[in-house]
mmCIF file of C-alpha atoms in Angstrom:
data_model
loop_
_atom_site.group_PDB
_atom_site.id
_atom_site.type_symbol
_atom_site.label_atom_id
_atom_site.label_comp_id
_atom_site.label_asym_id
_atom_site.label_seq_id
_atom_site.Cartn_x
_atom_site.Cartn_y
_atom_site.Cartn_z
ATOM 1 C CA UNK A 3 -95.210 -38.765 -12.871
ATOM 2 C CA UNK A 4 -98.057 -39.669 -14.941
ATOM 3 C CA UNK A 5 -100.082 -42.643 -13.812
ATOM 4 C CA UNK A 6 -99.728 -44.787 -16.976
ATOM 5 C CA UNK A 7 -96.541 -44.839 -15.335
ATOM 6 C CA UNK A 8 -97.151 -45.526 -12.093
ATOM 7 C CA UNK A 9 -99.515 -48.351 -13.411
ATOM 8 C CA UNK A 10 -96.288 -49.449 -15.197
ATOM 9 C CA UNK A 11 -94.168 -49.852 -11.630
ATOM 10 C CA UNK A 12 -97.172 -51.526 -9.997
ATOM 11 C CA UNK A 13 -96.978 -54.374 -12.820
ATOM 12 C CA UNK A 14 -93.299 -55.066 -12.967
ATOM 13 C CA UNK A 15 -91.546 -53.848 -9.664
ATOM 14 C CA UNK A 16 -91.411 -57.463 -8.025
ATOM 15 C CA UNK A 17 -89.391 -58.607 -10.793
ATOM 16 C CA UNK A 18 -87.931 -56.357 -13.176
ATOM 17 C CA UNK A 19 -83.636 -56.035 -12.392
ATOM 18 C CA UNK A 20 -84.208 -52.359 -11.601
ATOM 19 C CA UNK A 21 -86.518 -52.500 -8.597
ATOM 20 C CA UNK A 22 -84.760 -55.772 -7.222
ATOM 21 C CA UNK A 23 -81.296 -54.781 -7.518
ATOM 22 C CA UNK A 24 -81.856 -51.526 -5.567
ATOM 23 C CA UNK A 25 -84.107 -52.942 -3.039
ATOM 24 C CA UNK A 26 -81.158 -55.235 -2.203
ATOM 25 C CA UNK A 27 -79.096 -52.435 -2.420
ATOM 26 C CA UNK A 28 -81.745 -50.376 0.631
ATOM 27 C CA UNK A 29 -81.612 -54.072 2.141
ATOM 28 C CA UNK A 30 -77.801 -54.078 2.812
ATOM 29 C CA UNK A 31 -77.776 -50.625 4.121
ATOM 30 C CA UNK A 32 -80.634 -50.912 6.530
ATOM 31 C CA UNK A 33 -79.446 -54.357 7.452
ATOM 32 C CA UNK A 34 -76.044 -54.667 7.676
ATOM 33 C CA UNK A 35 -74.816 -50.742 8.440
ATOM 34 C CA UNK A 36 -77.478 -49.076 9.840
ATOM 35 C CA UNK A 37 -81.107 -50.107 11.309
ATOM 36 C CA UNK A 38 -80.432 -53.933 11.992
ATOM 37 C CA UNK A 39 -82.871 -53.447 15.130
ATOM 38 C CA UNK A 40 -86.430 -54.501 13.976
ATOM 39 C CA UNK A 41 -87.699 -52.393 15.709
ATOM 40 C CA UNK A 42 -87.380 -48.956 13.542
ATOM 41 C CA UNK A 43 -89.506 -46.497 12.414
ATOM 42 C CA UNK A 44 -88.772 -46.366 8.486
ATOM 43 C CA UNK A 45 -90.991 -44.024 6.135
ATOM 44 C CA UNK A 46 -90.564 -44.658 2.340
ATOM 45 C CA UNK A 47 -91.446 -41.204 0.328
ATOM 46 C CA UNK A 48 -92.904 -41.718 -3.007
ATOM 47 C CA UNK A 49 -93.230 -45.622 -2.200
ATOM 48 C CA UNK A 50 -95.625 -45.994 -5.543
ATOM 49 C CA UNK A 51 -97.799 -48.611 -4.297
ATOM 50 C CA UNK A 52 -95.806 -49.924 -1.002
ATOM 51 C CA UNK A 53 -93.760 -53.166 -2.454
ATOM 52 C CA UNK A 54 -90.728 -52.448 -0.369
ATOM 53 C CA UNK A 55 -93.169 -50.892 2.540
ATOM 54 C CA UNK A 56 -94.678 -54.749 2.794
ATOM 55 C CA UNK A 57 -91.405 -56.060 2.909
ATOM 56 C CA UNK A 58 -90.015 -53.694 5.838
ATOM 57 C CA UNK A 59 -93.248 -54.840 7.539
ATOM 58 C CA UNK A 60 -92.948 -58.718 7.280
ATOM 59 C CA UNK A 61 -88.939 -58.286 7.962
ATOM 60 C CA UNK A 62 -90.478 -56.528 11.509
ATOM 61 C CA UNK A 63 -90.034 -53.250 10.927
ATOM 62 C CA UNK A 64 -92.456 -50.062 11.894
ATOM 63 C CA UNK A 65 -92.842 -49.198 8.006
ATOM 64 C CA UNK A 66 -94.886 -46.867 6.013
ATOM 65 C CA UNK A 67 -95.220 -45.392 2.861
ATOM 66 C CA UNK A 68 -96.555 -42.540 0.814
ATOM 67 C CA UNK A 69 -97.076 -41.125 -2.541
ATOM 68 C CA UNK A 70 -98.374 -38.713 -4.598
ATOM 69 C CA UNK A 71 -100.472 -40.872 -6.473
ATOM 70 C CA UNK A 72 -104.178 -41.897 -5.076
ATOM 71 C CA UNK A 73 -104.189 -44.671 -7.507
ATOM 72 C CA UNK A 74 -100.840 -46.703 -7.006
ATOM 73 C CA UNK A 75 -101.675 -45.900 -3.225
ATOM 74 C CA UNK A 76 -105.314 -47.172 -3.413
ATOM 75 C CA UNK A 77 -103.888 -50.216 -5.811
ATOM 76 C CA UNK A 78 -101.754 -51.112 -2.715
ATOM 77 C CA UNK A 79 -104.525 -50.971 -0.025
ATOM 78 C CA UNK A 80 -106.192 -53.450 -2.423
ATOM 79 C CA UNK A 81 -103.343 -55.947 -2.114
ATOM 80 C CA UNK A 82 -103.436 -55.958 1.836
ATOM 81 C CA UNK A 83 -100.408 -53.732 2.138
ATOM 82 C CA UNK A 84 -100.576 -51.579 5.436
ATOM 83 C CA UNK A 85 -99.506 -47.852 6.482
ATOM 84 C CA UNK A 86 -99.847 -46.385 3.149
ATOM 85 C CA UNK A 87 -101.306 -42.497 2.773
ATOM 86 C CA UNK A 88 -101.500 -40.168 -0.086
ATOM 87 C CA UNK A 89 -99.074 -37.522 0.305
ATOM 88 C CA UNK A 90 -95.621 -36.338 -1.138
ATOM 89 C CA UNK A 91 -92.664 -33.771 -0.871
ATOM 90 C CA UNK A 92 -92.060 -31.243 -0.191
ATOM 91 C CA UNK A 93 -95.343 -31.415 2.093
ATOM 92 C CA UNK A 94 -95.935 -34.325 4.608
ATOM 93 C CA UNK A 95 -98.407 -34.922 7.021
ATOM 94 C CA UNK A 96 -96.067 -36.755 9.642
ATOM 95 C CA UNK A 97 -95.067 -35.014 12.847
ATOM 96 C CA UNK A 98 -92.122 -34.041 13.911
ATOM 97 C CA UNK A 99 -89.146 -36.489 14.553
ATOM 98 C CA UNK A 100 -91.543 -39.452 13.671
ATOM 99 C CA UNK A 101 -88.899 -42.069 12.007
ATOM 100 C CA UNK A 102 -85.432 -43.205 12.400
ATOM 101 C CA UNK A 103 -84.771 -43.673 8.641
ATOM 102 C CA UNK A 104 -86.432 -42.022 5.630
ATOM 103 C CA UNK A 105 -86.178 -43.810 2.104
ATOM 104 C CA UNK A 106 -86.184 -41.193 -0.529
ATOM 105 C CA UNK A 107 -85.577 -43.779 -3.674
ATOM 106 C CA UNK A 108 -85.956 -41.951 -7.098
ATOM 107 C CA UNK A 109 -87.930 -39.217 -5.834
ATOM 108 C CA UNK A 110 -86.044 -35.833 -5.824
ATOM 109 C CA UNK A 111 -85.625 -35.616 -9.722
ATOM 110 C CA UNK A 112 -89.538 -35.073 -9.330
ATOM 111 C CA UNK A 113 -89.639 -32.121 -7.311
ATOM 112 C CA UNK A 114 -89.037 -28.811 -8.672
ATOM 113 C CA UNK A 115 -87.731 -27.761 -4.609
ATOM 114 C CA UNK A 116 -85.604 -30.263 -3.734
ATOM 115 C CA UNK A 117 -83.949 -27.888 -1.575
ATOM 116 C CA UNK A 118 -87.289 -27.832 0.441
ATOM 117 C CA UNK A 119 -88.327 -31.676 0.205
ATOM 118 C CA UNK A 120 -85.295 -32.372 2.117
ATOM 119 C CA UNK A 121 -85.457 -29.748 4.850
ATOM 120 C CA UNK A 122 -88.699 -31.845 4.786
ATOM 121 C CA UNK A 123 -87.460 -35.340 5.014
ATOM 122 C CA UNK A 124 -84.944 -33.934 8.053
ATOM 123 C CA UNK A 125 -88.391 -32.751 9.466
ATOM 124 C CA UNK A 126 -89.781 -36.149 9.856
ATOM 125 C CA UNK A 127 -86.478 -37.166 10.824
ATOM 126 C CA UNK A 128 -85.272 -38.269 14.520
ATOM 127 C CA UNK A 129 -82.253 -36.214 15.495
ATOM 128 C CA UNK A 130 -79.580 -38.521 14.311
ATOM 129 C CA UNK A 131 -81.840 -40.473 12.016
ATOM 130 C CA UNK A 132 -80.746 -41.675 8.707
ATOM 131 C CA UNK A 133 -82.253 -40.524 5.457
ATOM 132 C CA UNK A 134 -81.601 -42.945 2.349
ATOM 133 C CA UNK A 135 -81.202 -41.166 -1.167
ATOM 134 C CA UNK A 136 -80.696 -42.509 -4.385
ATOM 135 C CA UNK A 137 -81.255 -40.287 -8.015
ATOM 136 C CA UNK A 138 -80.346 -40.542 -11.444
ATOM 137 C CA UNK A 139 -76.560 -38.838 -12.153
ATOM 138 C CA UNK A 140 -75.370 -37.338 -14.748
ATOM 139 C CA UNK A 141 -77.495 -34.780 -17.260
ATOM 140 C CA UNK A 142 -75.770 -35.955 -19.833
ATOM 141 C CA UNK A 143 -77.586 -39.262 -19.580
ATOM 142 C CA UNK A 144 -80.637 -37.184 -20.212
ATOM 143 C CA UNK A 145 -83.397 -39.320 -22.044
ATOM 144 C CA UNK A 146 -86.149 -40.268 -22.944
ATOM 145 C CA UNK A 147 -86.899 -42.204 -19.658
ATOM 146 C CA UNK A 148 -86.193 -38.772 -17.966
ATOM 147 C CA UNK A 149 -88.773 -36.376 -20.049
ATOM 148 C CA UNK A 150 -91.918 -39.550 -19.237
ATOM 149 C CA UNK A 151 -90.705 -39.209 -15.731
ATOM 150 C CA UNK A 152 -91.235 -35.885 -15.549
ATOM 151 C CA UNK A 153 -87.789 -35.253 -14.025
ATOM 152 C CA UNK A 154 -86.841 -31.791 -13.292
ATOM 153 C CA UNK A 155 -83.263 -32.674 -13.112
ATOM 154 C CA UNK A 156 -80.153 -35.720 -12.995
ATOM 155 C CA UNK A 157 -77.697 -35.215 -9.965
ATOM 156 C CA UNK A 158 -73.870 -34.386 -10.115
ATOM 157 C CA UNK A 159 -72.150 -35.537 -6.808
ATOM 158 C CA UNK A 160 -71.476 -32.179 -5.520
ATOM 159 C CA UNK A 161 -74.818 -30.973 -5.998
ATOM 160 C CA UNK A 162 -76.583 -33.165 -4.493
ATOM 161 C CA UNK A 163 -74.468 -32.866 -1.421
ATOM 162 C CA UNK A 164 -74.033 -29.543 -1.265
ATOM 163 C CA UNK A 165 -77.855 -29.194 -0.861
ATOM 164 C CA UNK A 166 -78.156 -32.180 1.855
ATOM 165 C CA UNK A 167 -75.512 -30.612 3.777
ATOM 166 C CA UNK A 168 -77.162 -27.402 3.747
ATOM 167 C CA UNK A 169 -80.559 -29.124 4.935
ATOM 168 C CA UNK A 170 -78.806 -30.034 8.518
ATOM 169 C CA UNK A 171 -77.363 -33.275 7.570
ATOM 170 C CA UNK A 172 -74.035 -35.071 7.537
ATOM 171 C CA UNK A 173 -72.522 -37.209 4.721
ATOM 172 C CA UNK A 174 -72.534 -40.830 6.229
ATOM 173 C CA UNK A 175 -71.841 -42.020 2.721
ATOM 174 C CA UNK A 176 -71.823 -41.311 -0.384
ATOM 175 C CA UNK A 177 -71.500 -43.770 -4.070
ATOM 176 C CA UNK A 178 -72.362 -44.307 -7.520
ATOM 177 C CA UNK A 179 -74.022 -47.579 -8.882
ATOM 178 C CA UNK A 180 -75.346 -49.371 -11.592
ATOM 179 C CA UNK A 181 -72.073 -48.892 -13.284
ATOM 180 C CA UNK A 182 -71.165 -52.512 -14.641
ATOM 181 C CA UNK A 183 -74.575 -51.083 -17.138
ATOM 182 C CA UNK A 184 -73.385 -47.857 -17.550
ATOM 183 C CA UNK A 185 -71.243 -47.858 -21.435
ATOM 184 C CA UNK A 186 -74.579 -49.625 -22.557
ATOM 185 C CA UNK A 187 -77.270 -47.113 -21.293
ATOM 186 C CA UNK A 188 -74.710 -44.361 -21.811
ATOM 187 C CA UNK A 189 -74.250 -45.614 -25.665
ATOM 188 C CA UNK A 190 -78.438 -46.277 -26.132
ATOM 189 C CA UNK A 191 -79.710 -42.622 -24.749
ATOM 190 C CA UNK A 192 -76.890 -41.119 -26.903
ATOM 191 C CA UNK A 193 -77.909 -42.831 -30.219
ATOM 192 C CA UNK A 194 -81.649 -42.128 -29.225
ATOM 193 C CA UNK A 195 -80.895 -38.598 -29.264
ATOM 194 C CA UNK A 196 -79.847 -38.832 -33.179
ATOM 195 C CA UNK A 197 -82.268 -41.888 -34.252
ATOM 196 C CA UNK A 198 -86.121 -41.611 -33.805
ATOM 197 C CA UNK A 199 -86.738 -44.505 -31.568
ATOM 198 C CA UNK A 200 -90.276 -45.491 -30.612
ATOM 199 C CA UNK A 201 -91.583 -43.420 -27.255
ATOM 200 C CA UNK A 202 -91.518 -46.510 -24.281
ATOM 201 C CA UNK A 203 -90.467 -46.739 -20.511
ATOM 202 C CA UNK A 204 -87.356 -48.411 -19.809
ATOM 203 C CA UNK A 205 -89.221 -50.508 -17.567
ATOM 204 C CA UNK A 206 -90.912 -51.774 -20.343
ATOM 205 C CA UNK A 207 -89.417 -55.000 -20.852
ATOM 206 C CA UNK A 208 -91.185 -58.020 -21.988
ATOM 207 C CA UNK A 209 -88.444 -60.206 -22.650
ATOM 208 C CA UNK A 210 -87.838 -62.395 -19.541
ATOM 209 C CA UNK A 211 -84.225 -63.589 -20.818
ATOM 210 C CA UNK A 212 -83.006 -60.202 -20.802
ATOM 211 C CA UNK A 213 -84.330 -59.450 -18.159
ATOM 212 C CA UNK A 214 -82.800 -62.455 -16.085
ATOM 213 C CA UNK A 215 -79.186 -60.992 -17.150
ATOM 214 C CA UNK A 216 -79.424 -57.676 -16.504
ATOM 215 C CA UNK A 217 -80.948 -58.758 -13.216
ATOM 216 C CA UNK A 218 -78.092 -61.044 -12.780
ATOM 217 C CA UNK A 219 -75.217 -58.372 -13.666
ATOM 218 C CA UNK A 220 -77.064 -55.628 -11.396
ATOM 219 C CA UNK A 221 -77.074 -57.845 -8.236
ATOM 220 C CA UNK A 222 -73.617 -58.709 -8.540
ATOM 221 C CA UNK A 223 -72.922 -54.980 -8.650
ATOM 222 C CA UNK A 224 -74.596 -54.209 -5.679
ATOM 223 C CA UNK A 225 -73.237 -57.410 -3.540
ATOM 224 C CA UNK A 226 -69.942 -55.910 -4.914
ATOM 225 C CA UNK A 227 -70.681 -52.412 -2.897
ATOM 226 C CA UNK A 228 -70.334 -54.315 0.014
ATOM 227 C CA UNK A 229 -66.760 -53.905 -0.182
ATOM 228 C CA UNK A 230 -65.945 -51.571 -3.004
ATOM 229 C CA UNK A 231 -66.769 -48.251 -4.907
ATOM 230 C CA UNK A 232 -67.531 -47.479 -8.527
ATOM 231 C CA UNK A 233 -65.888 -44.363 -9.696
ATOM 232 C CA UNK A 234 -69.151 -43.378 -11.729
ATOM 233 C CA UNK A 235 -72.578 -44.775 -12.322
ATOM 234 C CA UNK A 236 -76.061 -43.974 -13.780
ATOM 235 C CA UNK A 237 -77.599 -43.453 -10.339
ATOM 236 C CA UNK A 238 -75.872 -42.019 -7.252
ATOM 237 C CA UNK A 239 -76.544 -42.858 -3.718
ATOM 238 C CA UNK A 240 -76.336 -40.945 -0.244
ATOM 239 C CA UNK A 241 -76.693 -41.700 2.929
ATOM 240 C CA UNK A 242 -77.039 -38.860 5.625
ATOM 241 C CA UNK A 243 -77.594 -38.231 9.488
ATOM 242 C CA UNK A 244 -79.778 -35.557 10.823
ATOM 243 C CA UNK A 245 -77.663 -33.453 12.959
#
């Protein structure tokens, strides 16, 4: 990911609806289905500049963090944040069986092995620990957001879990959300594809109004997975157990 980019996350992850609907999204699962104890060892790969990491931390849990990039990891040293290193899939520098639950949020699509990187995250992994995965779905939602990002790749279903299976893990759960969003993003990446639209991130959003309601319409979604399932969506999420 380039670091224009990363500079872009740093500026709007605390508020921009992305970024807070899926950290309540990580909130509920680590809260209410899997790590309640405070006491857990929770690594976040490819944390950007540790956001969510500071949060585990105040909420009591043994977090940390790393990514790839020096700068969005030095940027969060500079704001106080805590157990943050430089280094990235599918190459840690954790030992063995160090954490009960791994966060890999929007990484995978970056990694040209994802096969390896999550042999890797089972590596860091307590036997029976949970690892946390959410990635775009879908190639034909290819965009523009997708070529910035450097993606290698968006997920089907059975191709993501066909490759965390194979890694020594078992399917705890499995889902697709952002879905209420879905007709619109499917209907603006398809006419981008026939209209030249000026290059910019998704997460480039200056208007707070709109913001506020897609903010508003994503958390509803996700408080809504507490007790259903959407039948597609632009991202998909798994949940595994190290076997």
């Amino acid at each position: 990911m380039d670091e224009v980019l990363h500079k872009t996350y740093q500026e709007v992850e605390e508020r921009h609806w992305w970024f807070v609907g899926r950290r309540l999204l990580i909130w509920q699962l680590l809260k209410k289905h899997y790590y309640s104890e405070k006491s857990a060892a929770i690594l976040d790969v490819g944390c950007n500049s540790g956001f969510l990491v500071a949060q585990l931390q105040t909420a009591g849990y043994d977090a940390a963090g790393c990514d790839i990039s020096a700068e969005a990891v030095s940027y969060g040293q500079n704001q106080g944040r805590r157990g943050l290193s430089v280094c990235a899939l599918p190459q840690l520098h954790y030992p063995n069986g160090q954490f009960d639950a791994v966060l890999c949020l929007d990484t995978l699509e970056h990694i040209r092995d994802d096969k390896l990187a999550i042999r890797e995250i089972g590596r860091v992994l307590k036997p029976g620990g949970i690892a946390i995965v959410t990635v775009p779905a879908f190639m034909f939602l290819w965009g523009l957001q997708d070529e910035i990002s450097h993606h290698f790749r968006r997920y089907t279903k059975k191709e993501l879990l066909v490759k965390i299976q194979a890694a020594g893990f078992s399917i705890e759960r499995v889902g697709y959300f952002n879905f209420f969003l879905f007709p619109l993003i499917y209907l603006v990446r398809q006419a981008a594809k026939i209209m030249p639209l000026r290059r910019r991130s998704d997460f480039d959003i200056n208007n707070k109004l709109v913001n506020y309601v897609l903010k508003n319409i994503f958390l509803s979604e996700i408080w809504l997975l507490k007790i259903i399932s959407y039948p597609f969506g632009v991202s998909l999420l798994v949940v595994a157990k190290k076997i």
